[in-house]
Amino acid sequence: MLMNDTTAPEAQMPIAPSDLDSGKTPKMKAENVNVYYGEKHAIKDVSINIHDDKVTAFIGPSGCGKSTFLRTLNRMNDTIPIARVTGHIELDGEDIHAPRMDVVQLRARVGMVFQKPNPFPKSIYENIAYGPRIHGLASGKAEMDAIVEKSLKRAGLWEEVKDRLEDSGTALSGGQQQRLCIARAIAVDPEVILMDEPCSALDPIATAKIEELIHELRGKYAIAIVTHNMQQAARVSQRTAFFHLGELVEYGRTSDIFTNPRAKRTQDYITGRYG
Amino acid sequence: MSLTIALVAVLGVAVLAALFAFRRAKGLRGGGARLNSLPFYHAAYTFLWAALPALLFLAIWSPVQQGLVDTAVLATPQGQALPDFDLQRNAILGEARDIALGNRSVGFNSEASVIAPIYASAMARYAAVGGGIALLLALGGAFFALRRIGVEFRARTGVERWIMGLLVAASLIAILTTLGIVLSLLFESIRFFGMVSPTEFLFGTQWSPQMAIRADQAGSSGAFGSVPLFWGTVFIGAIIAMIVAIPLGLMSAIYLTQYAHANVRAWLKPILEILAGVPTVVYGYFAALTVAPVVRDLGISLGISSASSESALAAGLVMGIMIIPFVSSMADDSIAAVPQAMNDGSLALGATKSETIKKVVLPAALPGVVGGILLAVSRAIGETMIVVMAAGLAANMTANPFESVTTVTTQIVQLLTGDQEFDSAKTLAAFALGLVLFVITLILNLIALRVVRKYREAYE
Ligand SMILES: Nc1ncnc2c1ncn2[C@@H]1O[C@H](COP(=O)(O)OP(=O)(O)OP(=O)(O)O)[C@@H](O)[C@H]1O
Ligand SMILES: [Mg+2]
């Protein structure tokens, strides 16, 4: 009913070498994706798989198209008039650009957390209840209360805000706001969560909390995260994709990318020679 | 020396002093010193000190001089021979002045020609005094400023202070003018309330300002209950006009900010703003000649026998159209000020565009929207031309929009046009009405400003 109850066990999945492109169908699959902003070719022929039991990190120098690619996965680029997307993207084997795919439904299944916390100027409770209400996930106040509590607990915010649910979401600290936004995304029970530099506006302590949260969410949701912080990518992800100038240069196990990159550009980037 | 010459002389002194200051400051720099302020600032500082006090003096002096000259002329034997009656004496003095200034050659009153040379000489004397003082002030100011020029002297800060003073003076003029208007309204209103009790005026429901001139005249009781007028004003300006303007203004703002393609917006927004530039008198005859007959026919076809060709509905509809740009441009601004991140946050949760607008964008923009609406209301209730032409003169207390009602501004126009004595209750009533209207719009504006300010805090 409310939350996805098919949550995987908390325990960390061992990663077998064959797992990278194992027979298991990926949660999301992008093939030959190109994105144009008017004349500008921002994403060039990118193919990638996102697995539902892993965290995938997107790294690369500023302007290389990480955000752009992330936004194609829930069709947020549709809101930019000049953006044009070609190629094939699947969610659970369904083409997300197919005419019968409802973009509103797609975004409910593929949630997003933004770089800057963007809580609505409503109460904490209403911030969380917003999505479930739109999608009719709760019938009655009691169920809604339960969703709000569960989402806030999952986002690790419940203890801090349970006595002030009526306060404005914008009155929270930056780190709390970002966790509120994660809770808000979780509340509509998505299958995939996309995070675009969720910690870039936060201090180290708040960042550590969010990273911890990502650890806990892994296995329950497929997660893709954009980050500029190499250590963060290494800490939270199992798969890493390195983008450069709109191309996907290298994609593989995080441990391989960081210890043993195949491409020279990847090596230069992670050793800090440019970026 | 006439005051015009004094003016030119003061400016000349100021320019010369400024040039001199510039050269001196430059000389200091040429001597190898690093000036606190650039030579330009020394020049500006000197110019301001030389020009502004003298100009200020001249501005005050010229009206004062008039009175001084009149008094001086009246003190002469010829002046004392003039008739005692104020009106007549002033007319003669006026003519003498015109002759002295060369604006006319012969006076209507023969005394004027006699007085004229005396007047001319008195004027010349006082102009010389005033001009002399102004020139002294200019020289003194220039001297003061020039003495301060030096390496260390902070001319920039000095100029800054003068500029701030100028800006303060400019805003004071606007404020003082408003204050003057309010005071004049207040004094006339107090005279009015000496004749008609405030309770009758504020709460009475009978409005028929015709005063009996002769005691036996019938039907001219002179009732000054203003409630029907304020009701008419509210009915047209705050109810009918808003029923038109709020939905249309809001929806067009939403379309323009959220749906319209950039090209479409670039065309539509200026066109919408043209509505605000149409002179209200044009709206007035549009209401009276085009809309009112249609409304009357509609009323009759609906079986409303009292439908008249001057109706609250016709005036209100057109007024609503007129204020659409007020509502829509404020709403447009505050909707556009809602961060894109709010939109994105909602869309990313799977909300549709209209759900996002209804539940996130509009609530966030609400204070600005409400502020715009309040400003539009205060604009509407002060509006005159449309209601004068289309609403009628009958002070009815009716909620039937097909009937004729009248408004405060219409009645003020009625009370003050034509031949009127300026101390009858009838004319003074116009000031009392104006005062109450002013207070109402003031309160609305204050509320609107507060609301708008609150909205600013939400995102900054
Ligand atoms: N709305 C837009 N209109 C036009 N060009 C855009 C738009 N958004 C992004 N771009 C361009 O597309 C390219 C990729 O941008 P994107 O935001 O995806 O980079 P990024 O990798 O997320 O960078 P960063 O790390 O700085 O966030 C950039 O060259 C950028 O200028
Ligand atoms: Mg980015």
PDB file of N, CA and C in Angstrom, chain B residues 271-335:
ATOM      1  N   ILE B 271       1.263  44.147 -25.271  1.00  0.00           N
ATOM      2  CA  ILE B 271      -0.098  44.443 -25.729  1.00  0.00           C
ATOM      3  C   ILE B 271      -1.032  44.578 -24.535  1.00  0.00           C
ATOM      4  N   LEU B 272      -0.859  43.658 -23.577  1.00  0.00           N
ATOM      5  CA  LEU B 272      -1.689  43.729 -22.374  1.00  0.00           C
ATOM      6  C   LEU B 272      -1.432  45.042 -21.638  1.00  0.00           C
ATOM      7  N   GLU B 273      -0.162  45.452 -21.657  1.00  0.00           N
ATOM      8  CA  GLU B 273       0.163  46.675 -20.923  1.00  0.00           C
ATOM      9  C   GLU B 273      -0.372  47.933 -21.614  1.00  0.00           C
ATOM     10  N   ILE B 274      -0.693  47.805 -22.894  1.00  0.00           N
ATOM     11  CA  ILE B 274      -1.313  48.945 -23.588  1.00  0.00           C
ATOM     12  C   ILE B 274      -2.632  49.303 -22.910  1.00  0.00           C
ATOM     13  N   LEU B 275      -3.320  48.272 -22.409  1.00  0.00           N
ATOM     14  CA  LEU B 275      -4.583  48.513 -21.706  1.00  0.00           C
ATOM     15  C   LEU B 275      -4.406  49.569 -20.623  1.00  0.00           C
ATOM     16  N   ALA B 276      -3.255  49.523 -19.962  1.00  0.00           N
ATOM     17  CA  ALA B 276      -3.014  50.486 -18.885  1.00  0.00           C
ATOM     18  C   ALA B 276      -2.754  51.877 -19.431  1.00  0.00           C
ATOM     19  N   GLY B 277      -2.413  51.951 -20.724  1.00  0.00           N
ATOM     20  CA  GLY B 277      -2.094  53.253 -21.283  1.00  0.00           C
ATOM     21  C   GLY B 277      -3.284  53.935 -21.945  1.00  0.00           C
ATOM     22  N   VAL B 278      -4.413  53.221 -22.063  1.00  0.00           N
ATOM     23  CA  VAL B 278      -5.589  53.843 -22.672  1.00  0.00           C
ATOM     24  C   VAL B 278      -6.116  54.910 -21.715  1.00  0.00           C
ATOM     25  N   PRO B 279      -6.337  56.127 -22.183  1.00  0.00           N
ATOM     26  CA  PRO B 279      -6.844  57.177 -21.290  1.00  0.00           C
ATOM     27  C   PRO B 279      -8.196  56.760 -20.711  1.00  0.00           C
ATOM     28  N   THR B 280      -8.415  57.072 -19.439  1.00  0.00           N
ATOM     29  CA  THR B 280      -9.626  56.557 -18.811  1.00  0.00           C
ATOM     30  C   THR B 280     -10.876  57.145 -19.451  1.00  0.00           C
ATOM     31  N   VAL B 281     -10.755  58.328 -20.049  1.00  0.00           N
ATOM     32  CA  VAL B 281     -11.944  58.913 -20.661  1.00  0.00           C
ATOM     33  C   VAL B 281     -12.389  58.072 -21.861  1.00  0.00           C
ATOM     34  N   VAL B 282     -11.426  57.423 -22.512  1.00  0.00           N
ATOM     35  CA  VAL B 282     -11.777  56.540 -23.629  1.00  0.00           C
ATOM     36  C   VAL B 282     -12.561  55.340 -23.105  1.00  0.00           C
ATOM     37  N   TYR B 283     -12.082  54.779 -21.985  1.00  0.00           N
ATOM     38  CA  TYR B 283     -12.860  53.716 -21.347  1.00  0.00           C
ATOM     39  C   TYR B 283     -14.251  54.231 -21.006  1.00  0.00           C
ATOM     40  N   GLY B 284     -14.290  55.475 -20.555  1.00  0.00           N
ATOM     41  CA  GLY B 284     -15.564  56.073 -20.153  1.00  0.00           C
ATOM     42  C   GLY B 284     -16.563  56.060 -21.285  1.00  0.00           C
ATOM     43  N   TYR B 285     -16.185  56.553 -22.462  1.00  0.00           N
ATOM     44  CA  TYR B 285     -17.215  56.550 -23.493  1.00  0.00           C
ATOM     45  C   TYR B 285     -17.433  55.180 -24.096  1.00  0.00           C
ATOM     46  N   PHE B 286     -16.425  54.332 -24.011  1.00  0.00           N
ATOM     47  CA  PHE B 286     -16.654  52.929 -24.394  1.00  0.00           C
ATOM     48  C   PHE B 286     -17.746  52.331 -23.495  1.00  0.00           C
ATOM     49  N   ALA B 287     -17.634  52.619 -22.189  1.00  0.00           N
ATOM     50  CA  ALA B 287     -18.639  52.106 -21.254  1.00  0.00           C
ATOM     51  C   ALA B 287     -20.006  52.713 -21.541  1.00  0.00           C
ATOM     52  N   ALA B 288     -20.044  54.032 -21.749  1.00  0.00           N
ATOM     53  CA  ALA B 288     -21.336  54.703 -21.875  1.00  0.00           C
ATOM     54  C   ALA B 288     -22.005  54.413 -23.211  1.00  0.00           C
ATOM     55  N   LEU B 289     -21.203  54.374 -24.278  1.00  0.00           N
ATOM     56  CA  LEU B 289     -21.807  54.283 -25.610  1.00  0.00           C
ATOM     57  C   LEU B 289     -21.919  52.858 -26.132  1.00  0.00           C
ATOM     58  N   THR B 290     -21.011  51.987 -25.723  1.00  0.00           N
ATOM     59  CA  THR B 290     -21.008  50.640 -26.290  1.00  0.00           C
ATOM     60  C   THR B 290     -21.538  49.601 -25.309  1.00  0.00           C
ATOM     61  N   VAL B 291     -20.964  49.604 -24.106  1.00  0.00           N
ATOM     62  CA  VAL B 291     -21.308  48.542 -23.168  1.00  0.00           C
ATOM     63  C   VAL B 291     -22.671  48.790 -22.514  1.00  0.00           C
ATOM     64  N   ALA B 292     -22.921  50.043 -22.107  1.00  0.00           N
ATOM     65  CA  ALA B 292     -24.153  50.321 -21.363  1.00  0.00           C
ATOM     66  C   ALA B 292     -25.427  49.913 -22.126  1.00  0.00           C
ATOM     67  N   PRO B 293     -25.562  50.247 -23.425  1.00  0.00           N
ATOM     68  CA  PRO B 293     -26.786  49.830 -24.120  1.00  0.00           C
ATOM     69  C   PRO B 293     -26.938  48.309 -24.161  1.00  0.00           C
ATOM     70  N   VAL B 294     -25.823  47.604 -24.367  1.00  0.00           N
ATOM     71  CA  VAL B 294     -25.886  46.143 -24.403  1.00  0.00           C
ATOM     72  C   VAL B 294     -26.360  45.613 -23.061  1.00  0.00           C
ATOM     73  N   VAL B 295     -25.791  46.183 -21.994  1.00  0.00           N
ATOM     74  CA  VAL B 295     -26.172  45.736 -20.657  1.00  0.00           C
ATOM     75  C   VAL B 295     -27.657  46.022 -20.399  1.00  0.00           C
ATOM     76  N   ARG B 296     -28.109  47.199 -20.834  1.00  0.00           N
ATOM     77  CA  ARG B 296     -29.514  47.542 -20.616  1.00  0.00           C
ATOM     78  C   ARG B 296     -30.415  46.561 -21.365  1.00  0.00           C
ATOM     79  N   ASP B 297     -30.094  46.283 -22.633  1.00  0.00           N
ATOM     80  CA  ASP B 297     -30.917  45.361 -23.413  1.00  0.00           C
ATOM     81  C   ASP B 297     -30.922  43.981 -22.781  1.00  0.00           C
ATOM     82  N   LEU B 298     -29.748  43.583 -22.287  1.00  0.00           N
ATOM     83  CA  LEU B 298     -29.670  42.289 -21.616  1.00  0.00           C
ATOM     84  C   LEU B 298     -30.588  42.275 -20.410  1.00  0.00           C
ATOM     85  N   GLY B 299     -30.530  43.361 -19.627  1.00  0.00           N
ATOM     86  CA  GLY B 299     -31.371  43.450 -18.436  1.00  0.00           C
ATOM     87  C   GLY B 299     -32.839  43.371 -18.794  1.00  0.00           C
ATOM     88  N   ILE B 300     -33.218  44.079 -19.847  1.00  0.00           N
ATOM     89  CA  ILE B 300     -34.631  44.082 -20.238  1.00  0.00           C
ATOM     90  C   ILE B 300     -35.042  42.698 -20.720  1.00  0.00           C
ATOM     91  N   SER B 301     -34.151  42.054 -21.489  1.00  0.00           N
ATOM     92  CA  SER B 301     -34.521  40.736 -21.994  1.00  0.00           C
ATOM     93  C   SER B 301     -34.584  39.723 -20.855  1.00  0.00           C
ATOM     94  N   LEU B 302     -33.893  40.021 -19.749  1.00  0.00           N
ATOM     95  CA  LEU B 302     -34.005  39.134 -18.585  1.00  0.00           C
ATOM     96  C   LEU B 302     -35.235  39.475 -17.767  1.00  0.00           C
ATOM     97  N   GLY B 303     -35.970  40.477 -18.196  1.00  0.00           N
ATOM     98  CA  GLY B 303     -37.195  40.839 -17.499  1.00  0.00           C
ATOM     99  C   GLY B 303     -36.965  41.750 -16.308  1.00  0.00           C
ATOM    100  N   ILE B 304     -35.851  42.459 -16.298  1.00  0.00           N
ATOM    101  CA  ILE B 304     -35.613  43.395 -15.195  1.00  0.00           C
ATOM    102  C   ILE B 304     -36.080  44.771 -15.637  1.00  0.00           C
ATOM    103  N   SER B 305     -37.201  45.200 -15.096  1.00  0.00           N
ATOM    104  CA  SER B 305     -37.819  46.416 -15.611  1.00  0.00           C
ATOM    105  C   SER B 305     -37.018  47.660 -15.238  1.00  0.00           C
ATOM    106  N   SER B 306     -36.252  47.552 -14.146  1.00  0.00           N
ATOM    107  CA  SER B 306     -35.531  48.743 -13.713  1.00  0.00           C
ATOM    108  C   SER B 306     -34.206  48.918 -14.440  1.00  0.00           C
ATOM    109  N   ALA B 307     -33.907  48.040 -15.397  1.00  0.00           N
ATOM    110  CA  ALA B 307     -32.647  48.169 -16.116  1.00  0.00           C
ATOM    111  C   ALA B 307     -32.562  49.542 -16.770  1.00  0.00           C
ATOM    112  N   SER B 308     -31.490  50.262 -16.480  1.00  0.00           N
ATOM    113  CA  SER B 308     -31.395  51.602 -17.042  1.00  0.00           C
ATOM    114  C   SER B 308     -30.161  51.684 -17.921  1.00  0.00           C
ATOM    115  N   SER B 309     -30.094  52.750 -18.698  1.00  0.00           N
ATOM    116  CA  SER B 309     -28.958  52.842 -19.609  1.00  0.00           C
ATOM    117  C   SER B 309     -27.708  53.322 -18.888  1.00  0.00           C
ATOM    118  N   GLU B 310     -27.866  53.659 -17.621  1.00  0.00           N
ATOM    119  CA  GLU B 310     -26.672  53.909 -16.829  1.00  0.00           C
ATOM    120  C   GLU B 310     -26.674  52.871 -15.728  1.00  0.00           C
ATOM    121  N   SER B 311     -25.742  51.938 -15.778  1.00  0.00           N
ATOM    122  CA  SER B 311     -25.841  50.846 -14.824  1.00  0.00           C
ATOM    123  C   SER B 311     -24.507  50.570 -14.158  1.00  0.00           C
ATOM    124  N   ALA B 312     -24.606  50.026 -12.947  1.00  0.00           N
ATOM    125  CA  ALA B 312     -23.414  49.630 -12.206  1.00  0.00           C
ATOM    126  C   ALA B 312     -22.639  48.597 -13.007  1.00  0.00           C
ATOM    127  N   LEU B 313     -23.382  47.708 -13.680  1.00  0.00           N
ATOM    128  CA  LEU B 313     -22.723  46.618 -14.388  1.00  0.00           C
ATOM    129  C   LEU B 313     -21.851  47.146 -15.529  1.00  0.00           C
ATOM    130  N   ALA B 314     -22.390  48.065 -16.323  1.00  0.00           N
ATOM    131  CA  ALA B 314     -21.610  48.580 -17.457  1.00  0.00           C
ATOM    132  C   ALA B 314     -20.332  49.249 -16.958  1.00  0.00           C
ATOM    133  N   ALA B 315     -20.483  50.107 -15.951  1.00  0.00           N
ATOM    134  CA  ALA B 315     -19.300  50.799 -15.433  1.00  0.00           C
ATOM    135  C   ALA B 315     -18.318  49.805 -14.831  1.00  0.00           C
ATOM    136  N   GLY B 316     -18.839  48.854 -14.051  1.00  0.00           N
ATOM    137  CA  GLY B 316     -17.978  47.889 -13.381  1.00  0.00           C
ATOM    138  C   GLY B 316     -17.237  46.995 -14.364  1.00  0.00           C
ATOM    139  N   LEU B 317     -17.949  46.541 -15.400  1.00  0.00           N
ATOM    140  CA  LEU B 317     -17.301  45.673 -16.389  1.00  0.00           C
ATOM    141  C   LEU B 317     -16.128  46.391 -17.049  1.00  0.00           C
ATOM    142  N   VAL B 318     -16.374  47.596 -17.492  1.00  0.00           N
ATOM    143  CA  VAL B 318     -15.309  48.314 -18.194  1.00  0.00           C
ATOM    144  C   VAL B 318     -14.176  48.654 -17.235  1.00  0.00           C
ATOM    145  N   MET B 319     -14.545  48.996 -15.996  1.00  0.00           N
ATOM    146  CA  MET B 319     -13.488  49.291 -15.039  1.00  0.00           C
ATOM    147  C   MET B 319     -12.660  48.042 -14.771  1.00  0.00           C
ATOM    148  N   GLY B 320     -13.331  46.902 -14.727  1.00  0.00           N
ATOM    149  CA  GLY B 320     -12.613  45.638 -14.547  1.00  0.00           C
ATOM    150  C   GLY B 320     -11.599  45.428 -15.655  1.00  0.00           C
ATOM    151  N   ILE B 321     -12.025  45.689 -16.892  1.00  0.00           N
ATOM    152  CA  ILE B 321     -11.099  45.548 -18.021  1.00  0.00           C
ATOM    153  C   ILE B 321      -9.921  46.506 -17.840  1.00  0.00           C
ATOM    154  N   MET B 322     -10.247  47.717 -17.396  1.00  0.00           N
ATOM    155  CA  MET B 322      -9.204  48.719 -17.264  1.00  0.00           C
ATOM    156  C   MET B 322      -8.127  48.292 -16.280  1.00  0.00           C
ATOM    157  N   ILE B 323      -8.533  47.629 -15.178  1.00  0.00           N
ATOM    158  CA  ILE B 323      -7.523  47.322 -14.167  1.00  0.00           C
ATOM    159  C   ILE B 323      -6.905  45.943 -14.326  1.00  0.00           C
ATOM    160  N   ILE B 324      -7.286  45.208 -15.375  1.00  0.00           N
ATOM    161  CA  ILE B 324      -6.623  43.921 -15.613  1.00  0.00           C
ATOM    162  C   ILE B 324      -5.100  44.060 -15.607  1.00  0.00           C
ATOM    163  N   PRO B 325      -4.545  45.052 -16.282  1.00  0.00           N
ATOM    164  CA  PRO B 325      -3.082  45.136 -16.278  1.00  0.00           C
ATOM    165  C   PRO B 325      -2.477  45.334 -14.889  1.00  0.00           C
ATOM    166  N   PHE B 326      -3.203  46.017 -13.995  1.00  0.00           N
ATOM    167  CA  PHE B 326      -2.675  46.187 -12.637  1.00  0.00           C
ATOM    168  C   PHE B 326      -2.556  44.834 -11.953  1.00  0.00           C
ATOM    169  N   VAL B 327      -3.646  44.067 -12.033  1.00  0.00           N
ATOM    170  CA  VAL B 327      -3.626  42.750 -11.403  1.00  0.00           C
ATOM    171  C   VAL B 327      -2.606  41.868 -12.098  1.00  0.00           C
ATOM    172  N   SER B 328      -2.634  41.844 -13.428  1.00  0.00           N
ATOM    173  CA  SER B 328      -1.801  40.860 -14.112  1.00  0.00           C
ATOM    174  C   SER B 328      -0.328  41.207 -14.017  1.00  0.00           C
ATOM    175  N   SER B 329       0.022  42.492 -14.010  1.00  0.00           N
ATOM    176  CA  SER B 329       1.464  42.728 -13.992  1.00  0.00           C
ATOM    177  C   SER B 329       2.054  42.454 -12.616  1.00  0.00           C
ATOM    178  N   MET B 330       1.299  42.771 -11.541  1.00  0.00           N
ATOM    179  CA  MET B 330       1.802  42.396 -10.209  1.00  0.00           C
ATOM    180  C   MET B 330       1.842  40.880 -10.061  1.00  0.00           C
ATOM    181  N   ALA B 331       0.792  40.223 -10.513  1.00  0.00           N
ATOM    182  CA  ALA B 331       0.750  38.759 -10.403  1.00  0.00           C
ATOM    183  C   ALA B 331       1.869  38.155 -11.238  1.00  0.00           C
ATOM    184  N   ASP B 332       2.075  38.695 -12.407  1.00  0.00           N
ATOM    185  CA  ASP B 332       3.134  38.232 -13.292  1.00  0.00           C
ATOM    186  C   ASP B 332       4.486  38.321 -12.584  1.00  0.00           C
ATOM    187  N   ASP B 333       4.757  39.489 -11.988  1.00  0.00           N
ATOM    188  CA  ASP B 333       6.029  39.656 -11.292  1.00  0.00           C
ATOM    189  C   ASP B 333       6.198  38.641 -10.176  1.00  0.00           C
ATOM    190  N   SER B 334       5.137  38.501  -9.364  1.00  0.00           N
ATOM    191  CA  SER B 334       5.352  37.646  -8.197  1.00  0.00           C
ATOM    192  C   SER B 334       5.361  36.173  -8.589  1.00  0.00           C
ATOM    193  N   ILE B 335       4.645  35.808  -9.657  1.00  0.00           N
ATOM    194  CA  ILE B 335       4.713  34.415 -10.101  1.00  0.00           C
ATOM    195  C   ILE B 335       6.079  34.143 -10.711  1.00  0.00           C
TER     196      ILE B 335
END
